[in-house]
Amino acid sequence: MNQIHAHSSPLTPTAEVYAELQTAFDHFNATVFNHKLPGCLITLQRNKRTYGYYSHERFVCGETGELADEIAMNPSYFVARSIRVTLSTLVHEMTHQWQFHFGKPGRRGYHNHEWANFMEEIGLMPSNTGSPGGRRVGEQMTHFIIDNGSFDRACADLLTTEYTLSWFDRFHL
């Protein structure tokens, strides 16, 4: 039998992958965002050329009417990029969540100066190229990790535990 991941218990890939992403969200919410972010629904989406995205108040609870934000992560990139870089995408999207709740987001899809400044403050350098020297604001933005910044230190703390992303798309890009 061909297995991607060895398990001692019955396969529960949905529970495992979402628990791992929730653990990372909770860790960074505590260490980088000082517990300020509300809970959100984390989803896996395969949008082409997108590592992840944030959608404000995308979900509603049918019972209570409570609204929840969405942070989507693209599993197609989980194997192609390191866990550290994948988790930096989660925090990039958490920064959008922070801005929607505590700042002034730019027009749809626009990464403005407030967002860029906060990203830099938490240890992720905005760059449209993903490298030093790229534009800090714009429509399609990525980032790179600032050595020994807040994110880098928080990620190192998480990765000293038994943390992993157990499941990934085997037909990655």
Tab-separated table of N, CA and C in Angstrom:
chain	number	residue	atom	x	y	z
A	1	MET	N	0.841	-1.182	0.000
A	1	MET	CA	0.000	0.000	0.000
A	1	MET	C	0.883	1.240	0.000
A	2	ASN	N	0.550	2.188	-0.818
A	2	ASN	CA	1.307	3.431	-0.941
A	2	ASN	C	0.759	4.465	0.036
A	3	GLN	N	1.572	4.925	0.968
A	3	GLN	CA	1.125	5.944	1.917
A	3	GLN	C	2.013	7.168	1.812
A	4	ILE	N	1.378	8.329	1.896
A	4	ILE	CA	2.118	9.584	1.884
A	4	ILE	C	2.661	9.871	3.282
A	5	HIS	N	1.885	9.508	4.293
A	5	HIS	CA	2.234	9.848	5.669
A	5	HIS	C	1.938	8.637	6.545
A	6	ALA	N	2.876	8.241	7.382
A	6	ALA	CA	2.664	7.101	8.256
A	6	ALA	C	1.807	7.506	9.457
A	7	HIS	N	0.802	6.711	9.754
A	7	HIS	CA	-0.114	7.014	10.858
A	7	HIS	C	-0.246	5.793	11.737
A	8	SER	N	-0.353	6.022	13.040
A	8	SER	CA	-0.580	4.919	13.955
A	8	SER	C	-2.069	4.741	14.211
A	9	SER	N	-2.883	5.732	13.863
A	9	SER	CA	-4.320	5.652	14.056
A	9	SER	C	-5.002	5.741	12.693
A	10	PRO	N	-6.310	5.509	12.650
A	10	PRO	CA	-7.008	5.615	11.363
A	10	PRO	C	-6.800	7.006	10.748
A	11	LEU	N	-6.783	7.057	9.427
A	11	LEU	CA	-6.578	8.317	8.733
A	11	LEU	C	-7.691	9.308	9.029
A	12	THR	N	-7.287	10.484	9.441
A	12	THR	CA	-8.224	11.589	9.651
A	12	THR	C	-7.596	12.839	9.051
A	13	PRO	N	-7.363	12.837	7.729
A	13	PRO	CA	-6.624	13.943	7.127
A	13	PRO	C	-7.281	15.301	7.314
A	14	THR	N	-8.603	15.369	7.248
A	14	THR	CA	-9.278	16.660	7.425
A	14	THR	C	-8.991	17.215	8.811
A	15	ALA	N	-9.209	16.400	9.816
A	15	ALA	CA	-8.972	16.849	11.193
A	15	ALA	C	-7.504	17.215	11.405
A	16	GLU	N	-6.608	16.416	10.863
A	16	GLU	CA	-5.177	16.671	11.058
A	16	GLU	C	-4.727	17.981	10.423
A	17	VAL	N	-5.040	18.179	9.151
A	17	VAL	CA	-4.545	19.369	8.459
A	17	VAL	C	-5.139	20.641	9.055
A	18	TYR	N	-6.421	20.610	9.384
A	18	TYR	CA	-7.028	21.818	9.936
A	18	TYR	C	-6.572	22.069	11.371
A	19	ALA	N	-6.326	21.017	12.137
A	19	ALA	CA	-5.787	21.197	13.493
A	19	ALA	C	-4.388	21.812	13.433
A	20	GLU	N	-3.580	21.379	12.471
A	20	GLU	CA	-2.228	21.936	12.333
A	20	GLU	C	-2.283	23.411	11.949
A	21	LEU	N	-3.163	23.761	11.024
A	21	LEU	CA	-3.284	25.173	10.633
A	21	LEU	C	-3.853	26.004	11.776
A	22	GLN	N	-4.805	25.442	12.532
A	22	GLN	CA	-5.364	26.164	13.681
A	22	GLN	C	-4.303	26.369	14.757
A	23	THR	N	-3.480	25.358	14.984
A	23	THR	CA	-2.380	25.478	15.958
A	23	THR	C	-1.457	26.630	15.556
A	24	ALA	N	-1.116	26.714	14.273
A	24	ALA	CA	-0.248	27.793	13.794
A	24	ALA	C	-0.941	29.145	13.954
A	25	PHE	N	-2.216	29.241	13.569
A	25	PHE	CA	-2.964	30.495	13.721
A	25	PHE	C	-2.949	30.933	15.181
A	26	ASP	N	-3.278	30.017	16.091
A	26	ASP	CA	-3.319	30.354	17.523
A	26	ASP	C	-1.949	30.793	18.027
A	27	HIS	N	-0.899	30.102	17.589
A	27	HIS	CA	0.465	30.441	18.012
A	27	HIS	C	0.845	31.856	17.562
A	28	PHE	N	0.615	32.159	16.292
A	28	PHE	CA	0.986	33.484	15.789
A	28	PHE	C	0.050	34.564	16.314
A	29	ASN	N	-1.205	34.241	16.542
A	29	ASN	CA	-2.113	35.216	17.135
A	29	ASN	C	-1.601	35.612	18.521
A	30	ALA	N	-1.097	34.642	19.278
A	30	ALA	CA	-0.561	34.915	20.613
A	30	ALA	C	0.777	35.639	20.560
A	31	THR	N	1.697	35.159	19.735
A	31	THR	CA	3.071	35.656	19.788
A	31	THR	C	3.328	36.886	18.934
A	32	VAL	N	2.608	37.034	17.828
A	32	VAL	CA	2.849	38.143	16.898
A	32	VAL	C	1.755	39.214	17.010
A	33	PHE	N	0.505	38.778	17.253
A	33	PHE	CA	-0.625	39.711	17.257
A	33	PHE	C	-1.193	39.963	18.659
A	34	ASN	N	-0.508	39.491	19.700
A	34	ASN	CA	-0.932	39.723	21.096
A	34	ASN	C	-2.386	39.337	21.343
A	35	HIS	N	-2.818	38.215	20.790
A	35	HIS	CA	-4.181	37.676	20.981
A	35	HIS	C	-5.281	38.614	20.484
A	36	LYS	N	-4.974	39.533	19.581
A	36	LYS	CA	-5.962	40.520	19.139
A	36	LYS	C	-6.925	39.995	18.078
A	37	LEU	N	-6.512	39.035	17.275
A	37	LEU	CA	-7.345	38.620	16.149
A	37	LEU	C	-8.489	37.720	16.592
A	38	PRO	N	-9.672	37.941	16.022
A	38	PRO	CA	-10.787	37.037	16.313
A	38	PRO	C	-10.563	35.705	15.590
A	39	GLY	N	-11.272	34.695	16.026
A	39	GLY	CA	-11.192	33.416	15.343
A	39	GLY	C	-11.635	33.573	13.901
A	40	CYS	N	-11.196	32.668	13.064
A	40	CYS	CA	-11.589	32.701	11.659
A	40	CYS	C	-11.729	31.270	11.163
A	41	LEU	N	-12.270	31.141	9.980
A	41	LEU	CA	-12.368	29.844	9.350
A	41	LEU	C	-11.212	29.714	8.362
A	42	ILE	N	-10.361	28.727	8.587
A	42	ILE	CA	-9.225	28.494	7.701
A	42	ILE	C	-9.662	27.450	6.680
A	43	THR	N	-9.437	27.750	5.410
A	43	THR	CA	-9.821	26.828	4.341
A	43	THR	C	-8.620	26.527	3.452
A	44	LEU	N	-8.739	25.451	2.717
A	44	LEU	CA	-7.741	25.115	1.701
A	44	LEU	C	-8.372	25.406	0.348
A	45	GLN	N	-7.705	26.220	-0.460
A	45	GLN	CA	-8.197	26.615	-1.786
A	45	GLN	C	-7.037	26.553	-2.770
A	46	ARG	N	-7.308	26.097	-3.967
A	46	ARG	CA	-6.275	26.029	-5.003
A	46	ARG	C	-6.451	27.146	-6.017
A	47	ASN	N	-6.328	28.374	-5.623
A	47	ASN	CA	-6.385	29.486	-6.583
A	47	ASN	C	-5.032	29.599	-7.273
A	48	LYS	N	-5.045	29.600	-8.597
A	48	LYS	CA	-3.791	29.668	-9.342
A	48	LYS	C	-2.999	30.924	-8.986
A	49	ARG	N	-1.700	30.767	-8.874
A	49	ARG	CA	-0.761	31.868	-8.625
A	49	ARG	C	-1.041	32.614	-7.316
A	50	THR	N	-1.706	31.960	-6.357
A	50	THR	CA	-2.002	32.582	-5.072
A	50	THR	C	-1.594	31.625	-3.956
A	51	TYR	N	-0.755	32.089	-3.051
A	51	TYR	CA	-0.356	31.270	-1.903
A	51	TYR	C	-1.467	31.215	-0.866
A	52	GLY	N	-2.248	32.289	-0.772
A	52	GLY	CA	-3.332	32.361	0.188
A	52	GLY	C	-4.097	33.649	-0.015
A	53	TYR	N	-5.230	33.773	0.672
A	53	TYR	CA	-5.970	35.031	0.641
A	53	TYR	C	-6.809	35.173	1.895
A	54	TYR	N	-7.269	36.401	2.151
A	54	TYR	CA	-8.115	36.735	3.287
A	54	TYR	C	-9.444	37.263	2.763
A	55	SER	N	-10.531	36.854	3.381
A	55	SER	CA	-11.857	37.357	3.026
A	55	SER	C	-12.591	37.738	4.314
A	56	HIS	N	-12.882	39.032	4.444
A	56	HIS	CA	-13.502	39.575	5.651
A	56	HIS	C	-14.958	39.117	5.785
A	57	GLU	N	-15.303	38.606	6.972
A	57	GLU	CA	-16.673	38.196	7.303
A	57	GLU	C	-17.308	37.346	6.207
A	58	ARG	N	-16.583	36.373	5.707
A	58	ARG	CA	-17.029	35.536	4.590
A	58	ARG	C	-18.082	34.513	5.019
A	59	PHE	N	-18.026	34.080	6.271
A	59	PHE	CA	-18.929	33.033	6.749
A	59	PHE	C	-19.867	33.558	7.828
A	60	VAL	N	-21.052	32.949	7.906
A	60	VAL	CA	-22.036	33.290	8.930
A	60	VAL	C	-22.495	31.995	9.593
A	61	CYS	N	-22.660	32.042	10.906
A	61	CYS	CA	-23.168	30.893	11.650
A	61	CYS	C	-24.691	30.886	11.505
A	62	GLY	N	-25.238	29.810	10.979
A	62	GLY	CA	-26.674	29.712	10.761
A	62	GLY	C	-27.482	29.770	12.040
A	63	GLU	N	-26.892	29.345	13.137
A	63	GLU	CA	-27.596	29.323	14.416
A	63	GLU	C	-27.610	30.679	15.104
A	64	THR	N	-26.454	31.372	15.095
A	64	THR	CA	-26.325	32.609	15.882
A	64	THR	C	-26.250	33.876	15.035
A	65	GLY	N	-25.953	33.745	13.757
A	65	GLY	CA	-25.764	34.916	12.905
A	65	GLY	C	-24.388	35.539	13.049
A	66	GLU	N	-23.540	34.941	13.896
A	66	GLU	CA	-22.169	35.442	14.088
A	66	GLU	C	-21.398	35.322	12.774
A	67	LEU	N	-20.573	36.334	12.489
A	67	LEU	CA	-19.777	36.349	11.265
A	67	LEU	C	-18.345	35.918	11.562
A	68	ALA	N	-17.718	35.280	10.596
A	68	ALA	CA	-16.324	34.857	10.738
A	68	ALA	C	-15.573	35.150	9.448
A	69	ASP	N	-14.330	35.584	9.600
A	69	ASP	CA	-13.439	35.828	8.475
A	69	ASP	C	-12.937	34.491	7.936
A	70	GLU	N	-12.413	34.528	6.709
A	70	GLU	CA	-11.794	33.356	6.103
A	70	GLU	C	-10.337	33.659	5.787
A	71	ILE	N	-9.472	32.731	6.126
A	71	ILE	CA	-8.099	32.737	5.630
A	71	ILE	C	-7.941	31.453	4.838
A	72	ALA	N	-7.663	31.598	3.546
A	72	ALA	CA	-7.490	30.450	2.671
A	72	ALA	C	-6.006	30.233	2.412
A	73	MET	N	-5.610	28.985	2.423
A	73	MET	CA	-4.231	28.603	2.132
A	73	MET	C	-4.248	27.649	0.942
A	74	ASN	N	-3.269	27.801	0.051
A	74	ASN	CA	-3.196	26.973	-1.146
A	74	ASN	C	-2.275	25.770	-0.887
A	75	PRO	N	-2.853	24.565	-0.755
A	75	PRO	CA	-2.038	23.382	-0.450
A	75	PRO	C	-1.124	22.968	-1.597
A	76	SER	N	-1.359	23.501	-2.780
A	76	SER	CA	-0.495	23.173	-3.920
A	76	SER	C	0.937	23.627	-3.679
A	77	TYR	N	1.113	24.607	-2.785
A	77	TYR	CA	2.455	25.145	-2.521
A	77	TYR	C	3.092	24.575	-1.252
A	78	PHE	N	2.358	23.767	-0.473
A	78	PHE	CA	2.895	23.281	0.800
A	78	PHE	C	4.180	22.487	0.621
A	79	VAL	N	4.270	21.668	-0.414
A	79	VAL	CA	5.462	20.843	-0.612
A	79	VAL	C	6.547	21.605	-1.376
A	80	ALA	N	6.149	22.575	-2.175
A	80	ALA	CA	7.105	23.323	-2.995
A	80	ALA	C	7.858	24.382	-2.186
A	81	ARG	N	7.312	24.736	-1.017
A	81	ARG	CA	7.915	25.784	-0.176
A	81	ARG	C	8.150	25.199	1.214
A	82	SER	N	9.072	25.768	1.967
A	82	SER	CA	9.334	25.274	3.316
A	82	SER	C	8.142	25.570	4.226
A	83	ILE	N	8.054	24.846	5.339
A	83	ILE	CA	6.987	25.117	6.318
A	83	ILE	C	7.093	26.569	6.790
A	84	ARG	N	8.296	27.036	7.018
A	84	ARG	CA	8.517	28.415	7.487
A	84	ARG	C	7.928	29.424	6.500
A	85	VAL	N	8.176	29.238	5.216
A	85	VAL	CA	7.657	30.154	4.193
A	85	VAL	C	6.135	29.998	4.075
A	86	THR	N	5.639	28.765	4.145
A	86	THR	CA	4.191	28.544	4.113
A	86	THR	C	3.520	29.245	5.293
A	87	LEU	N	4.108	29.144	6.468
A	87	LEU	CA	3.534	29.802	7.649
A	87	LEU	C	3.623	31.323	7.544
A	88	SER	N	4.632	31.828	6.832
A	88	SER	CA	4.703	33.283	6.635
A	88	SER	C	3.531	33.759	5.782
A	89	THR	N	3.025	32.909	4.881
A	89	THR	CA	1.832	33.250	4.111
A	89	THR	C	0.617	33.336	5.032
A	90	LEU	N	0.500	32.397	5.965
A	90	LEU	CA	-0.587	32.464	6.937
A	90	LEU	C	-0.544	33.797	7.685
A	91	VAL	N	0.630	34.204	8.130
A	91	VAL	CA	0.764	35.455	8.880
A	91	VAL	C	0.533	36.667	7.968
A	92	HIS	N	0.918	36.607	6.719
A	92	HIS	CA	0.611	37.654	5.739
A	92	HIS	C	-0.918	37.856	5.703
A	93	GLU	N	-1.662	36.752	5.618
A	93	GLU	CA	-3.125	36.840	5.570
A	93	GLU	C	-3.692	37.290	6.918
A	94	MET	N	-3.082	36.882	8.003
A	94	MET	CA	-3.495	37.350	9.331
A	94	MET	C	-3.303	38.860	9.449
A	95	THR	N	-2.307	39.406	8.744
A	95	THR	CA	-2.088	40.853	8.741
A	95	THR	C	-3.242	41.562	8.043
A	96	HIS	N	-3.767	40.969	6.973
A	96	HIS	CA	-4.976	41.528	6.350
A	96	HIS	C	-6.129	41.505	7.346
A	97	GLN	N	-6.255	40.405	8.088
A	97	GLN	CA	-7.317	40.314	9.091
A	97	GLN	C	-7.148	41.400	10.151
A	98	TRP	N	-5.917	41.575	10.622
A	98	TRP	CA	-5.637	42.637	11.604
A	98	TRP	C	-6.074	43.992	11.034
A	99	GLN	N	-5.722	44.265	9.777
A	99	GLN	CA	-6.029	45.566	9.197
A	99	GLN	C	-7.539	45.774	9.061
A	100	PHE	N	-8.282	44.754	8.684
A	100	PHE	CA	-9.738	44.892	8.560
A	100	PHE	C	-10.389	45.156	9.913
A	101	HIS	N	-9.821	44.609	10.983
A	101	HIS	CA	-10.424	44.790	12.311
A	101	HIS	C	-9.894	46.011	13.054
A	102	PHE	N	-8.665	46.429	12.762
A	102	PHE	CA	-8.043	47.485	13.567
A	102	PHE	C	-7.450	48.631	12.761
A	103	GLY	N	-7.544	48.590	11.452
A	103	GLY	CA	-6.944	49.628	10.622
A	103	GLY	C	-7.883	50.063	9.525
A	104	LYS	N	-7.281	50.527	8.433
A	104	LYS	CA	-8.049	50.990	7.278
A	104	LYS	C	-7.514	50.305	6.024
A	105	PRO	N	-8.186	49.211	5.626
A	105	PRO	CA	-7.711	48.484	4.439
A	105	PRO	C	-7.851	49.312	3.172
A	106	GLY	N	-6.980	49.038	2.231
A	106	GLY	CA	-7.065	49.685	0.921
A	106	GLY	C	-8.217	49.099	0.125
A	107	ARG	N	-8.445	49.633	-1.061
A	107	ARG	CA	-9.487	49.076	-1.917
A	107	ARG	C	-9.175	47.616	-2.213
A	108	ARG	N	-10.160	46.879	-2.636
A	108	ARG	CA	-10.036	45.426	-2.834
A	108	ARG	C	-8.742	45.053	-3.566
A	109	GLY	N	-7.970	44.188	-2.934
A	109	GLY	CA	-6.749	43.692	-3.564
A	109	GLY	C	-5.540	44.595	-3.436
A	110	TYR	N	-5.734	45.808	-2.889
A	110	TYR	CA	-4.600	46.733	-2.801
A	110	TYR	C	-3.965	46.643	-1.431
A	111	HIS	N	-2.677	46.404	-1.423
A	111	HIS	CA	-1.892	46.345	-0.194
A	111	HIS	C	-1.338	47.754	0.035
A	112	ASN	N	-1.886	48.478	1.020
A	112	ASN	CA	-1.520	49.877	1.220
A	112	ASN	C	-0.349	50.042	2.198
A	113	HIS	N	0.007	51.307	2.467
A	113	HIS	CA	1.161	51.598	3.336
A	113	HIS	C	0.934	51.139	4.767
A	114	GLU	N	-0.284	51.247	5.294
A	114	GLU	CA	-0.558	50.778	6.654
A	114	GLU	C	-0.274	49.282	6.752
A	115	TRP	N	-0.758	48.525	5.771
A	115	TRP	CA	-0.518	47.088	5.742
A	115	TRP	C	0.989	46.810	5.636
A	116	ALA	N	1.668	47.502	4.732
A	116	ALA	CA	3.108	47.291	4.515
A	116	ALA	C	3.898	47.610	5.775
A	117	ASN	N	3.554	48.710	6.444
A	117	ASN	CA	4.266	49.092	7.673
A	117	ASN	C	4.075	48.060	8.765
A	118	PHE	N	2.838	47.540	8.904
A	118	PHE	CA	2.596	46.532	9.936
A	118	PHE	C	3.309	45.230	9.600
A	119	MET	N	3.302	44.843	8.331
A	119	MET	CA	4.035	43.642	7.914
A	119	MET	C	5.504	43.761	8.320
A	120	GLU	N	6.102	44.901	8.010
A	120	GLU	CA	7.513	45.102	8.346
A	120	GLU	C	7.718	45.066	9.860
A	121	GLU	N	6.791	45.674	10.597
A	121	GLU	CA	6.879	45.696	12.064
A	121	GLU	C	6.873	44.282	12.647
A	122	ILE	N	6.117	43.367	12.041
A	122	ILE	CA	6.048	42.003	12.574
A	122	ILE	C	7.067	41.065	11.938
A	123	GLY	N	7.926	41.590	11.076
A	123	GLY	CA	9.040	40.792	10.574
A	123	GLY	C	8.860	40.174	9.205
A	124	LEU	N	7.915	40.696	8.421
A	124	LEU	CA	7.748	40.250	7.041
A	124	LEU	C	7.882	41.470	6.143
A	125	MET	N	8.863	41.467	5.258
A	125	MET	CA	9.111	42.620	4.386
A	125	MET	C	8.264	42.501	3.122
A	126	PRO	N	7.297	43.418	2.948
A	126	PRO	CA	6.493	43.379	1.732
A	126	PRO	C	7.346	43.663	0.503
A	127	SER	N	7.055	42.941	-0.557
A	127	SER	CA	7.797	43.116	-1.799
A	127	SER	C	6.983	42.504	-2.935
A	128	ASN	N	6.791	43.255	-3.992
A	128	ASN	CA	6.034	42.690	-5.108
A	128	ASN	C	6.817	41.601	-5.830
A	129	THR	N	8.119	41.522	-5.600
A	129	THR	CA	8.939	40.494	-6.237
A	129	THR	C	9.285	39.348	-5.287
A	130	GLY	N	9.072	39.553	-3.986
A	130	GLY	CA	9.484	38.556	-2.995
A	130	GLY	C	10.952	38.663	-2.644
A	131	SER	N	11.605	39.706	-3.141
A	131	SER	CA	13.035	39.916	-2.905
A	131	SER	C	13.278	41.355	-2.477
A	132	PRO	N	14.440	41.618	-1.871
A	132	PRO	CA	14.778	43.006	-1.524
A	132	PRO	C	14.723	43.897	-2.762
A	133	GLY	N	14.266	45.117	-2.558
A	133	GLY	CA	14.209	46.088	-3.644
A	133	GLY	C	12.874	46.149	-4.360
A	134	GLY	N	11.970	45.207	-4.067
A	134	GLY	CA	10.655	45.228	-4.699
A	134	GLY	C	9.784	46.334	-4.102
A	135	ARG	N	8.702	46.677	-4.806
A	135	ARG	CA	7.753	47.668	-4.288
A	135	ARG	C	7.097	47.141	-3.011
A	136	ARG	N	6.836	48.034	-2.050
A	136	ARG	CA	6.238	47.656	-0.756
A	136	ARG	C	4.721	47.641	-0.786
A	137	VAL	N	4.097	48.298	-1.753
A	137	VAL	CA	2.644	48.358	-1.841
A	137	VAL	C	2.220	48.057	-3.275
A	138	GLY	N	0.968	47.632	-3.430
A	138	GLY	CA	0.462	47.367	-4.764
A	138	GLY	C	-0.612	46.306	-4.762
A	139	GLU	N	-1.023	45.912	-5.961
A	139	GLU	CA	-2.111	44.941	-6.121
A	139	GLU	C	-1.676	43.531	-5.724
A	140	GLN	N	-0.697	43.001	-6.399
A	140	GLN	CA	-0.269	41.633	-6.136
A	140	GLN	C	1.051	41.679	-5.377
A	141	MET	N	0.956	41.356	-4.097
A	141	MET	CA	2.128	41.482	-3.228
A	141	MET	C	2.472	40.153	-2.587
A	142	THR	N	3.746	39.986	-2.336
A	142	THR	CA	4.226	38.889	-1.527
A	142	THR	C	5.151	39.511	-0.479
A	143	HIS	N	6.100	38.772	0.025
A	143	HIS	CA	6.975	39.279	1.093
A	143	HIS	C	8.167	38.336	1.209
A	144	PHE	N	9.110	38.737	2.038
A	144	PHE	CA	10.161	37.813	2.451
A	144	PHE	C	10.346	37.983	3.952
A	145	ILE	N	10.908	36.968	4.563
A	145	ILE	CA	11.040	36.937	6.024
A	145	ILE	C	12.266	37.738	6.445
A	146	ILE	N	12.078	38.645	7.407
A	146	ILE	CA	13.178	39.439	7.964
A	146	ILE	C	13.873	38.586	9.030
A	147	ASP	N	15.174	38.353	8.841
A	147	ASP	CA	15.930	37.551	9.798
A	147	ASP	C	15.813	38.119	11.203
A	148	ASN	N	15.483	37.239	12.149
A	148	ASN	CA	15.372	37.563	13.572
A	148	ASN	C	14.259	38.573	13.876
A	149	GLY	N	13.330	38.766	12.956
A	149	GLY	CA	12.160	39.604	13.216
A	149	GLY	C	11.163	38.839	14.072
A	150	SER	N	10.079	39.487	14.431
A	150	SER	CA	9.065	38.891	15.292
A	150	SER	C	8.530	37.582	14.709
A	151	PHE	N	8.192	37.579	13.419
A	151	PHE	CA	7.702	36.343	12.807
A	151	PHE	C	8.766	35.256	12.854
A	152	ASP	N	9.985	35.582	12.480
A	152	ASP	CA	11.080	34.606	12.425
A	152	ASP	C	11.282	33.942	13.787
A	153	ARG	N	11.272	34.741	14.848
A	153	ARG	CA	11.447	34.199	16.205
A	153	ARG	C	10.239	33.343	16.617
A	154	ALA	N	9.029	33.839	16.339
A	154	ALA	CA	7.824	33.086	16.696
A	154	ALA	C	7.754	31.773	15.923
A	155	CYS	N	8.136	31.799	14.667
A	155	CYS	CA	8.129	30.593	13.846
A	155	CYS	C	9.163	29.590	14.364
A	156	ALA	N	10.335	30.072	14.725
A	156	ALA	CA	11.370	29.190	15.280
A	156	ALA	C	10.862	28.508	16.550
A	157	ASP	N	10.132	29.255	17.385
A	157	ASP	CA	9.558	28.669	18.610
A	157	ASP	C	8.549	27.574	18.269
A	158	LEU	N	7.692	27.825	17.288
A	158	LEU	CA	6.702	26.822	16.891
A	158	LEU	C	7.386	25.584	16.319
A	159	LEU	N	8.403	25.791	15.508
A	159	LEU	CA	9.050	24.669	14.844
A	159	LEU	C	9.995	23.887	15.758
A	160	THR	N	10.231	24.358	16.993
A	160	THR	CA	11.005	23.552	17.942
A	160	THR	C	10.120	22.494	18.580
A	161	THR	N	8.790	22.652	18.471
A	161	THR	CA	7.874	21.618	18.957
A	161	THR	C	7.782	20.556	17.870
A	162	GLU	N	6.855	19.648	18.023
A	162	GLU	CA	6.694	18.592	17.020
A	162	GLU	C	5.805	19.056	15.884
A	163	TYR	N	5.727	20.337	15.654
A	163	TYR	CA	4.828	20.893	14.654
A	163	TYR	C	5.244	20.490	13.238
A	164	THR	N	4.246	20.177	12.443
A	164	THR	CA	4.471	19.895	11.028
A	164	THR	C	3.182	20.151	10.263
A	165	LEU	N	3.281	20.203	8.976
A	165	LEU	CA	2.116	20.153	8.095
A	165	LEU	C	2.138	18.754	7.487
A	166	SER	N	1.265	17.893	7.949
A	166	SER	CA	1.306	16.476	7.589
A	166	SER	C	0.831	16.178	6.184
A	167	TRP	N	-0.065	16.994	5.670
A	167	TRP	CA	-0.691	16.707	4.385
A	167	TRP	C	-0.388	17.812	3.390
A	168	PHE	N	-0.161	17.421	2.155
A	168	PHE	CA	0.101	18.393	1.095
A	168	PHE	C	-0.341	17.792	-0.227
A	169	ASP	N	-0.522	18.642	-1.188
A	169	ASP	CA	-0.971	18.225	-2.524
A	169	ASP	C	0.178	17.507	-3.224
A	170	ARG	N	0.006	16.255	-3.558
A	170	ARG	CA	1.094	15.503	-4.197
A	170	ARG	C	1.253	15.859	-5.664
A	171	PHE	N	0.299	16.591	-6.227
A	171	PHE	CA	0.406	17.066	-7.615
A	171	PHE	C	0.707	18.548	-7.605
A	172	HIS	N	1.665	18.931	-6.753
A	172	HIS	CA	1.997	20.351	-6.573
A	172	HIS	C	2.428	20.980	-7.890
A	173	LEU	N	2.396	22.293	-7.866
A	173	LEU	CA	2.719	23.085	-9.070
A	173	LEU	C	4.164	22.947	-9.471
